Short mmCIF file of C-alpha atoms and ligand atoms in Angstrom, two decimals:
data_model
loop_
_atom_site.label_atom_id
_atom_site.label_comp_id
_atom_site.label_asym_id
_atom_site.label_seq_id
_atom_site.Cartn_x
_atom_site.Cartn_y
_atom_site.Cartn_z
CA MET A 1 120.96 103.09 67.83
CA HIS A 2 117.25 102.17 68.28
CA HIS A 3 115.85 98.72 67.37
CA PHE A 4 112.24 99.70 66.66
CA GLU A 5 112.60 102.14 63.62
CA TYR A 6 110.91 103.03 60.54
CA LYS A 7 112.60 102.18 57.29
CA ASN A 8 110.84 103.37 54.12
CA GLY A 9 107.72 103.87 56.19
CA ASP A 10 107.62 100.53 57.66
CA LEU A 11 108.19 99.91 61.32
CA HIS A 12 110.97 97.38 61.89
CA ALA A 13 111.95 95.25 64.90
CA GLU A 14 115.70 95.14 64.26
CA ASP A 15 115.90 93.80 60.57
CA VAL A 16 112.36 92.59 60.38
CA ARG A 17 109.22 94.38 59.21
CA VAL A 18 106.68 94.40 62.03
CA GLY A 19 103.88 94.24 59.60
CA ASP A 20 105.24 90.99 58.10
CA LEU A 21 105.33 89.56 61.73
CA ALA A 22 101.77 90.62 62.37
CA ARG A 23 100.59 88.91 59.13
CA GLU A 24 102.48 85.63 59.81
CA TYR A 25 101.92 85.42 63.60
CA GLY A 26 98.60 87.29 64.14
CA THR A 27 97.65 89.84 66.52
CA PRO A 28 97.76 90.88 69.42
CA LEU A 29 101.40 90.21 69.27
CA TYR A 30 104.28 91.09 71.62
CA VAL A 31 107.60 91.66 69.79
CA TYR A 32 110.86 91.95 71.86
CA SER A 33 114.22 93.02 70.47
CA ALA A 34 117.10 90.88 71.70
CA ALA A 35 119.70 93.48 70.78
CA THR A 36 117.80 96.05 72.88
CA LEU A 37 117.55 93.72 75.89
CA ARG A 38 121.25 93.17 75.72
CA ARG A 39 122.09 96.79 75.22
CA HIS A 40 120.00 97.84 78.15
CA PHE A 41 121.45 95.21 80.43
CA GLN A 42 124.99 96.13 79.58
CA ALA A 43 124.34 99.80 79.83
CA PHE A 44 122.87 99.44 83.23
CA ASP A 45 125.41 96.84 84.53
CA SER A 46 128.50 98.67 83.29
CA ALA A 47 127.28 101.93 84.93
CA PHE A 48 128.43 100.26 88.20
CA SER A 49 131.72 98.71 86.89
CA GLU A 50 133.75 100.48 89.65
CA LEU A 51 131.90 98.56 92.27
CA ASP A 52 131.72 95.01 93.40
CA ARG A 53 128.17 94.28 92.07
CA LEU A 54 125.55 91.81 91.00
CA THR A 55 122.73 92.95 88.62
CA CYS A 56 119.57 90.84 89.39
CA TYR A 57 117.14 91.35 86.64
CA SER A 58 113.57 91.58 88.12
CA VAL A 59 111.81 88.71 86.61
CA LYS A 60 108.24 89.96 87.10
CA ALA A 61 108.93 92.68 84.44
CA ASN A 62 109.11 90.19 81.73
CA SER A 63 109.43 86.53 82.63
CA ASN A 64 109.54 84.74 79.25
CA LEU A 65 112.14 81.96 79.31
CA SER A 66 113.72 83.24 76.17
CA VAL A 67 114.15 86.75 77.80
CA LEU A 68 115.51 85.16 80.96
CA ARG A 69 117.93 82.97 79.06
CA LEU A 70 119.12 85.88 76.99
CA LEU A 71 119.85 88.06 80.07
CA ALA A 72 121.42 85.08 82.08
CA ALA A 73 123.85 84.69 79.15
CA GLU A 74 124.81 88.39 79.56
CA GLY A 75 125.73 87.55 83.12
CA ALA A 76 122.45 88.75 84.89
CA GLY A 77 121.41 87.40 88.15
CA MET A 78 117.66 87.40 88.89
CA ASP A 79 115.40 89.05 91.50
CA ILE A 80 112.31 86.69 92.04
CA VAL A 81 109.10 87.20 93.89
CA SER A 82 107.51 83.73 93.77
CA GLY A 83 108.12 80.16 93.58
CA GLY A 84 106.80 80.30 89.99
CA GLU A 85 109.53 82.83 89.15
CA LEU A 86 112.13 80.56 90.69
CA HIS A 87 110.89 77.72 88.46
CA ARG A 88 111.31 79.97 85.39
CA ALA A 89 114.73 81.29 86.50
CA MET A 90 115.99 77.63 87.06
CA LYS A 91 114.48 76.49 83.83
CA ALA A 92 116.20 79.25 81.95
CA GLY A 93 119.54 78.11 83.50
CA VAL A 94 120.13 81.02 85.75
CA ASP A 95 122.98 80.48 88.28
CA PRO A 96 120.98 79.96 91.72
CA ALA A 97 123.91 81.72 93.44
CA LYS A 98 122.78 84.82 91.62
CA ILE A 99 119.15 84.77 92.62
CA VAL A 100 117.64 86.96 95.31
CA TYR A 101 114.04 86.31 96.50
CA SER A 102 111.95 89.38 97.47
CA GLY A 103 108.20 89.60 98.26
CA VAL A 104 105.88 90.03 101.23
CA GLY A 105 104.02 86.63 101.24
CA LYS A 106 106.49 83.86 100.75
CA ARG A 107 104.89 80.50 101.61
CA ALA A 108 106.71 77.59 103.28
CA HIS A 109 106.96 75.47 100.12
CA GLU A 110 108.42 78.39 98.24
CA ILE A 111 111.00 79.02 100.92
CA ARG A 112 111.76 75.26 100.82
CA GLU A 113 112.21 75.33 97.05
CA ALA A 114 114.47 78.27 97.08
CA LEU A 115 116.62 76.70 99.78
CA GLU A 116 116.91 73.45 97.78
CA ALA A 117 117.77 75.52 94.67
CA GLY A 118 120.54 77.22 96.78
CA ILE A 119 119.60 80.88 95.99
CA LEU A 120 121.92 83.70 97.16
CA MET A 121 119.62 85.18 99.71
CA PHE A 122 116.05 85.99 100.82
CA ASN A 123 114.89 89.57 101.07
CA VAL A 124 112.76 89.33 104.31
CA GLU A 125 109.79 91.68 104.58
CA SER A 126 108.32 90.69 108.06
CA THR A 127 109.21 89.04 111.35
CA GLY A 128 106.71 86.27 110.73
CA GLU A 129 108.55 85.51 107.40
CA LEU A 130 111.82 85.48 109.21
CA ASP A 131 110.53 82.93 111.77
CA LEU A 132 109.16 80.83 108.99
CA ILE A 133 112.39 80.86 106.97
CA ASN A 134 114.37 80.02 110.12
CA GLU A 135 112.03 77.03 110.70
CA VAL A 136 112.20 75.69 107.31
CA ALA A 137 115.91 76.12 107.08
CA ILE A 138 116.43 74.19 110.39
CA SER A 139 114.18 71.45 109.12
CA MET A 140 116.42 71.00 106.10
CA GLY A 141 119.70 71.37 107.99
CA LYS A 142 120.49 74.55 106.11
CA VAL A 143 121.27 78.07 107.05
CA ALA A 144 119.38 80.76 105.06
CA LYS A 145 121.26 83.89 104.12
CA ILE A 146 118.92 86.89 104.45
CA SER A 147 118.62 90.65 103.99
CA LEU A 148 115.82 92.55 105.80
CA ARG A 149 113.96 94.80 103.48
CA ILE A 150 114.11 98.19 105.07
CA ASN A 151 111.35 100.58 104.54
CA PRO A 152 113.17 104.08 104.50
CA ASP A 153 110.17 106.10 104.34
CA VAL A 154 111.12 108.02 101.20
CA ASP A 155 108.62 109.32 98.69
CA PRO A 156 109.71 108.19 95.17
CA LYS A 157 107.31 110.55 93.56
CA THR A 158 105.78 107.98 91.23
CA HIS A 159 102.36 106.40 90.80
CA PRO A 160 100.89 105.45 94.28
CA TYR A 161 100.38 101.78 93.16
CA ILE A 162 104.10 101.51 92.47
CA SER A 163 105.49 103.39 95.38
CA THR A 164 106.77 100.89 97.93
CA GLY A 165 109.15 102.67 100.34
CA MET A 166 106.78 104.95 102.18
CA LYS A 167 105.54 104.38 105.84
CA LYS A 168 102.14 103.51 104.68
CA ASN A 169 103.16 100.77 102.17
CA LYS A 170 102.93 97.09 102.92
CA PHE A 171 106.65 96.47 101.99
CA GLY A 172 109.57 95.94 104.34
CA LEU A 173 110.13 96.78 107.96
CA ASP A 174 110.46 100.26 109.53
CA MET A 175 114.05 101.22 110.44
CA VAL A 176 113.42 101.03 114.19
CA SER A 177 111.97 97.50 114.39
CA SER A 178 114.45 96.42 111.94
CA LEU A 179 117.32 96.86 114.28
CA LYS A 180 115.63 94.62 116.78
CA THR A 181 114.82 92.01 114.15
CA TYR A 182 118.41 92.00 112.89
CA GLU A 183 119.48 91.24 116.61
CA ARG A 184 117.01 88.33 116.68
CA ALA A 185 118.11 87.18 113.26
CA ARG A 186 121.68 87.07 114.23
CA ASP A 187 120.86 84.60 117.07
CA MET A 188 118.66 82.27 114.96
CA GLU A 189 120.00 78.94 114.11
CA GLY A 190 118.75 78.86 110.63
CA ILE A 191 119.40 82.34 109.61
CA GLU A 192 122.58 84.33 108.69
CA PRO A 193 121.86 87.95 108.11
CA VAL A 194 124.30 89.09 105.33
CA GLY A 195 122.60 92.05 103.67
CA ILE A 196 120.35 95.08 103.80
CA ASP A 197 117.67 95.42 101.16
CA CYS A 198 115.53 98.30 100.09
CA HIS A 199 113.31 99.02 97.06
CA ILE A 200 111.31 102.16 97.14
CA GLY A 201 109.37 101.96 94.05
CA SER A 202 109.03 101.79 90.20
CA GLN A 203 109.24 104.22 87.35
CA LEU A 204 111.32 106.74 89.23
CA THR A 205 112.44 109.63 87.08
CA THR A 206 114.87 111.31 89.29
CA ILE A 207 117.85 110.06 91.39
CA GLU A 208 117.23 112.06 94.44
CA PRO A 209 114.69 109.59 96.18
CA PHE A 210 117.40 106.77 95.50
CA LEU A 211 120.09 108.83 97.12
CA GLU A 212 117.90 109.80 100.06
CA ALA A 213 117.03 106.13 100.74
CA LEU A 214 120.71 105.14 100.40
CA ASP A 215 121.73 107.79 102.94
CA LYS A 216 119.35 106.30 105.41
CA VAL A 217 120.45 102.77 104.55
CA LEU A 218 124.13 103.64 105.11
CA VAL A 219 123.38 105.20 108.52
CA PHE A 220 121.60 101.87 109.29
CA TYR A 221 124.54 99.80 108.08
CA GLU A 222 126.82 101.60 110.50
CA LYS A 223 124.49 100.91 113.38
CA LEU A 224 124.47 97.21 112.31
CA GLY A 225 128.25 97.18 112.24
CA ASN A 226 128.27 98.49 115.74
CA MET A 227 126.00 95.69 116.85
CA GLY A 228 128.54 93.21 115.30
CA ILE A 229 126.44 92.16 112.45
CA ASP A 230 128.61 91.65 109.37
CA ILE A 231 126.80 93.09 106.37
CA LYS A 232 128.26 91.98 103.09
CA PHE A 233 125.47 92.88 100.57
CA LEU A 234 123.63 96.09 99.93
CA ASP A 235 120.57 95.50 97.75
CA LEU A 236 119.06 98.77 96.56
CA GLY A 237 116.27 97.20 94.41
CA GLY A 238 115.09 98.32 91.02
CA GLY A 239 112.91 101.30 90.09
CA LEU A 240 114.81 103.40 87.58
CA GLY A 241 112.22 104.74 85.12
CA ILE A 242 112.01 104.85 81.38
CA THR A 243 110.59 107.19 78.75
CA TYR A 244 107.02 106.39 77.85
CA ASP A 245 105.97 109.85 76.93
CA GLU A 246 108.00 112.95 77.81
CA GLU A 247 109.67 111.70 81.00
CA GLU A 248 113.39 112.27 81.13
CA PRO A 249 114.70 109.68 83.60
CA PRO A 250 118.47 109.75 84.32
CA HIS A 251 120.51 107.52 82.16
CA PRO A 252 121.86 104.45 84.01
CA LYS A 253 125.41 106.09 83.65
CA GLU A 254 124.22 108.98 85.79
CA PHE A 255 122.48 106.71 88.28
CA GLY A 256 125.54 104.52 88.53
CA ALA A 257 127.95 107.55 89.00
CA ALA A 258 125.64 108.89 91.77
CA LEU A 259 125.56 105.56 93.70
CA THR A 260 129.22 104.84 93.03
CA ALA A 261 130.26 108.14 94.58
CA LYS A 262 128.49 107.16 97.92
CA LEU A 263 129.57 103.48 97.92
CA LYS A 264 133.07 103.32 96.51
CA GLY A 265 135.49 102.08 99.17
CA LEU A 266 132.92 100.38 101.36
CA PRO A 267 133.31 96.67 101.79
CA LEU A 268 130.01 95.90 100.35
CA LYS A 269 128.71 94.08 97.24
CA LEU A 270 126.01 96.02 95.59
CA ILE A 271 122.91 94.29 94.30
CA LEU A 272 120.57 95.99 91.96
CA GLU A 273 117.21 94.69 90.72
CA PRO A 274 116.32 96.51 87.57
CA GLY A 275 113.23 95.41 85.50
CA ARG A 276 111.50 98.06 83.58
CA VAL A 277 114.70 99.72 82.55
CA ILE A 278 115.87 96.59 80.95
CA ALA A 279 112.71 95.27 79.29
CA GLY A 280 110.30 98.27 78.97
CA ASN A 281 111.55 99.74 75.77
CA ALA A 282 112.66 96.41 74.42
CA GLY A 283 109.24 95.36 73.51
CA ILE A 284 106.07 96.43 71.63
CA LEU A 285 102.65 95.15 71.43
CA VAL A 286 101.20 94.96 67.93
CA THR A 287 97.44 95.10 67.31
CA GLU A 288 95.04 95.17 64.43
CA VAL A 289 92.37 97.93 64.05
CA VAL A 290 89.09 95.93 64.03
CA TYR A 291 86.62 98.87 63.59
CA THR A 292 86.40 102.58 63.91
CA LYS A 293 83.35 104.31 65.24
CA THR A 294 82.39 107.82 65.71
CA THR A 295 79.74 108.83 68.33
CA PRO A 296 78.57 112.29 68.90
CA SER A 297 81.19 112.93 71.61
CA LYS A 298 84.18 110.79 70.42
CA HIS A 299 86.03 108.98 67.76
CA PHE A 300 86.99 105.33 68.79
CA VAL A 301 89.65 103.13 67.26
CA ILE A 302 88.65 99.62 68.30
CA THR A 303 91.59 97.23 68.37
CA ASP A 304 92.13 93.45 68.88
CA ALA A 305 94.40 94.20 71.95
CA ALA A 306 92.66 94.98 75.07
CA MET A 307 93.32 95.56 78.89
CA ASN A 308 93.85 91.73 79.29
CA ASP A 309 96.82 92.01 77.00
CA LEU A 310 98.24 95.21 78.40
CA VAL A 311 96.65 96.53 81.50
CA ARG A 312 98.85 99.42 82.43
CA PRO A 313 96.68 102.08 80.82
CA SER A 314 93.56 100.73 82.66
CA LEU A 315 95.37 100.00 85.95
CA TYR A 316 97.63 103.05 86.29
CA GLY A 317 96.37 105.44 83.64
CA ALA A 318 99.69 104.81 82.18
CA PHE A 319 100.70 106.25 78.76
CA HIS A 320 101.94 104.15 75.97
CA ARG A 321 102.88 105.78 72.80
CA ILE A 322 100.91 104.28 69.76
CA VAL A 323 102.32 104.44 66.19
CA GLU A 324 101.34 103.06 62.83
CA VAL A 325 103.06 99.84 61.77
CA LYS A 326 103.01 101.31 58.33
CA GLU A 327 103.18 105.14 58.10
CA SER A 328 100.14 106.32 56.10
CA GLY A 329 100.78 110.03 56.14
CA ARG A 330 97.08 110.63 56.81
CA ALA A 331 95.86 113.61 58.81
CA THR A 332 95.51 112.99 62.42
CA ARG A 333 92.42 113.05 64.49
CA ASP A 334 91.62 112.84 68.21
CA ALA A 335 90.72 109.23 69.17
CA ASP A 336 90.34 106.74 71.96
CA VAL A 337 91.96 103.43 71.32
CA VAL A 338 89.92 100.79 72.85
CA GLY A 339 89.82 96.99 73.23
CA PRO A 340 86.91 94.49 72.87
CA ILE A 341 86.52 93.91 76.54
CA CYS A 342 83.25 94.75 78.28
CA GLU A 343 84.63 97.42 80.59
CA SER A 344 84.70 101.22 80.02
CA GLY A 345 88.11 100.88 81.63
CA ASP A 346 89.39 98.88 78.68
CA PHE A 347 91.48 101.30 76.78
CA LEU A 348 95.12 101.63 75.45
CA ALA A 349 94.92 105.33 74.93
CA ARG A 350 92.42 108.19 75.48
CA ASP A 351 92.14 111.38 73.63
CA ARG A 352 95.10 110.70 71.55
CA GLU A 353 96.12 112.39 68.31
CA LEU A 354 96.59 109.63 65.80
CA PRO A 355 96.50 109.31 61.99
CA ASP A 356 93.04 108.47 60.83
CA VAL A 357 93.66 104.69 60.92
CA GLN A 358 91.36 102.11 59.25
CA PRO A 359 90.14 98.70 59.98
CA GLY A 360 92.77 96.02 58.96
CA GLU A 361 95.69 98.29 59.74
CA TYR A 362 98.18 97.57 62.42
CA LEU A 363 99.22 99.77 65.31
CA ALA A 364 102.20 99.25 67.71
CA CYS A 365 101.84 100.19 71.30
CA LEU A 366 105.50 101.02 72.27
CA SER A 367 107.35 100.59 75.68
CA ALA A 368 105.29 97.36 76.28
CA GLY A 369 108.18 95.08 77.05
CA ALA A 370 107.82 95.32 80.89
CA TYR A 371 104.82 94.71 82.84
CA GLY A 372 102.94 93.97 79.51
CA PHE A 373 102.69 90.24 78.97
CA THR A 374 103.42 89.29 82.63
CA MET A 375 100.32 91.24 83.74
CA SER A 376 98.06 89.94 81.04
CA SER A 377 95.11 87.68 81.87
CA ASN A 378 92.38 85.60 80.06
CA TYR A 379 89.68 88.06 81.00
CA ASN A 380 86.70 87.71 78.71
CA SER A 381 87.98 84.25 77.75
CA ARG A 382 90.68 85.79 75.47
CA PRO A 383 93.51 83.59 74.73
CA ARG A 384 96.81 85.37 75.69
CA ALA A 385 99.02 86.86 72.97
CA CYS A 386 101.84 85.38 71.08
CA GLU A 387 105.36 86.56 72.16
CA LEU A 388 108.25 86.80 69.56
CA VAL A 389 111.90 87.56 70.22
CA VAL A 390 113.63 89.17 67.12
CA ASP A 391 117.38 88.95 66.92
CA GLY A 392 118.70 90.70 63.85
CA ASN A 393 116.75 88.87 61.09
CA THR A 394 115.99 85.78 63.24
CA VAL A 395 112.55 85.34 64.67
CA VAL A 396 111.92 83.04 67.57
CA VAL A 397 108.29 82.23 68.87
CA ALA A 398 109.22 82.71 72.44
CA ARG A 399 105.62 81.85 73.55
CA ARG A 400 102.97 80.51 71.08
CA ARG A 401 99.62 82.21 71.10
CA GLU A 402 97.09 80.50 73.39
CA THR A 403 94.30 78.47 71.85
CA TYR A 404 90.65 78.09 72.89
CA GLU A 405 91.68 74.61 74.10
CA ASP A 406 94.25 76.27 76.39
CA LEU A 407 91.44 78.28 78.00
CA THR A 408 89.59 75.36 79.16
CA HIS A 409 91.92 72.35 79.45
CA LEU A 410 92.34 72.77 83.27
CA GLU A 411 88.62 72.74 83.89
CA GLU A 412 86.04 69.98 84.43
CA GLU A 413 84.24 69.30 81.15
C1 PLP B 501 109.22 95.18 90.93
C2 PLP B 501 110.40 95.17 91.72
C3 PLP B 501 111.59 95.49 91.22
C4 PLP B 501 111.73 95.98 89.78
O1 PLP B 501 111.30 97.25 89.62
P1 PLP B 501 111.55 98.01 88.14
O2 PLP B 501 110.83 99.36 88.56
O3 PLP B 501 110.87 97.24 87.14
O4 PLP B 501 112.92 98.14 87.98
C5 PLP B 501 112.80 95.26 91.86
N1 PLP B 501 112.80 94.73 93.15
C6 PLP B 501 111.63 94.53 93.71
C7 PLP B 501 111.60 94.01 95.07
C8 PLP B 501 110.36 94.56 93.05
O5 PLP B 501 109.23 94.28 93.65
#
């Protein structure tokens, strides 16, 4: 059952015509399907039902409060990477005992805020960070539970910008120094090492790199046991990929079965941090064709959505399927779909076979629910898009469209 489907030639978000939403709320417009978010979360979480587990949705994929609230109501914990994301998670009513905090550059005030909130644990990425957490915790009379983020040196075979578990990446600690760091952590007054963490990258389309990393982590887990460090949590991060184009990532069920086979019977609580696989295909970006233009070498479809709304094509050369909101049945032609921003890198698609769309018509950029709005900006002084959550035939404005006033209200006039 898919929740973005054509009925009588009209693209629907659940029970609502996307064209009606575009007319009512304007474009560019993000539309998320609540049923899809729920289904994705449950499919992922239930794949690990044989294990003691906590599924912590990765907030950075889509951090809208409505999305966080919906997932929290499904039982999700959250993986955060900043004080701002902590603020969002708390505002959305997430149980702090289900929050893990990752990221390489945590500031002292962010650490304090997280300790005040009472989060489950920090995923620590450097010795400097460990020292700072210890210091802050002592000053507050608290003990911070931590995992060290291990860099297992595994190639996840994904885009270099979203590979994180290779030796050359900035993330985590190598396995040799990690052993010493756990030893230090064990003896720190403000620190209790309770877990091992690892996140090797995003948009992985095979299970093998996960298993390779897990094998290394399990060897490491044994070593820590021999050192008398009592590890209770194993955090394997996020990273499961989705279908944007022709990718065939493993179903969460398959992923769950593979991990379960290796972890069953171990006295560990598994933490997972899925982001993209929950939100990616639960959202679309709707845009209006403003102009078309044919030059001697290309046909351009100029839309009102741009790289500031959805940067993935420009940043990673990422593919997003683009479809008509109302099927026209027109013959296709090769086109570049580009935005109004003054950069040649501003495109949503290049050399794409599309029906011969005309100004005033709507297009939908699919698979835009993760790393879409959260990566958007005001570049070229473009107000950020409106976000809607559709649930059956109910429509909620999850974030109103920014106004010109929103663009300047923090500035000296
Ligand atoms: C980004 C990130 C995730 C989520 O990755 P997805 O590919 O969206 O599942 C999980 N954990 C950490 C530490 C991350 O940085």
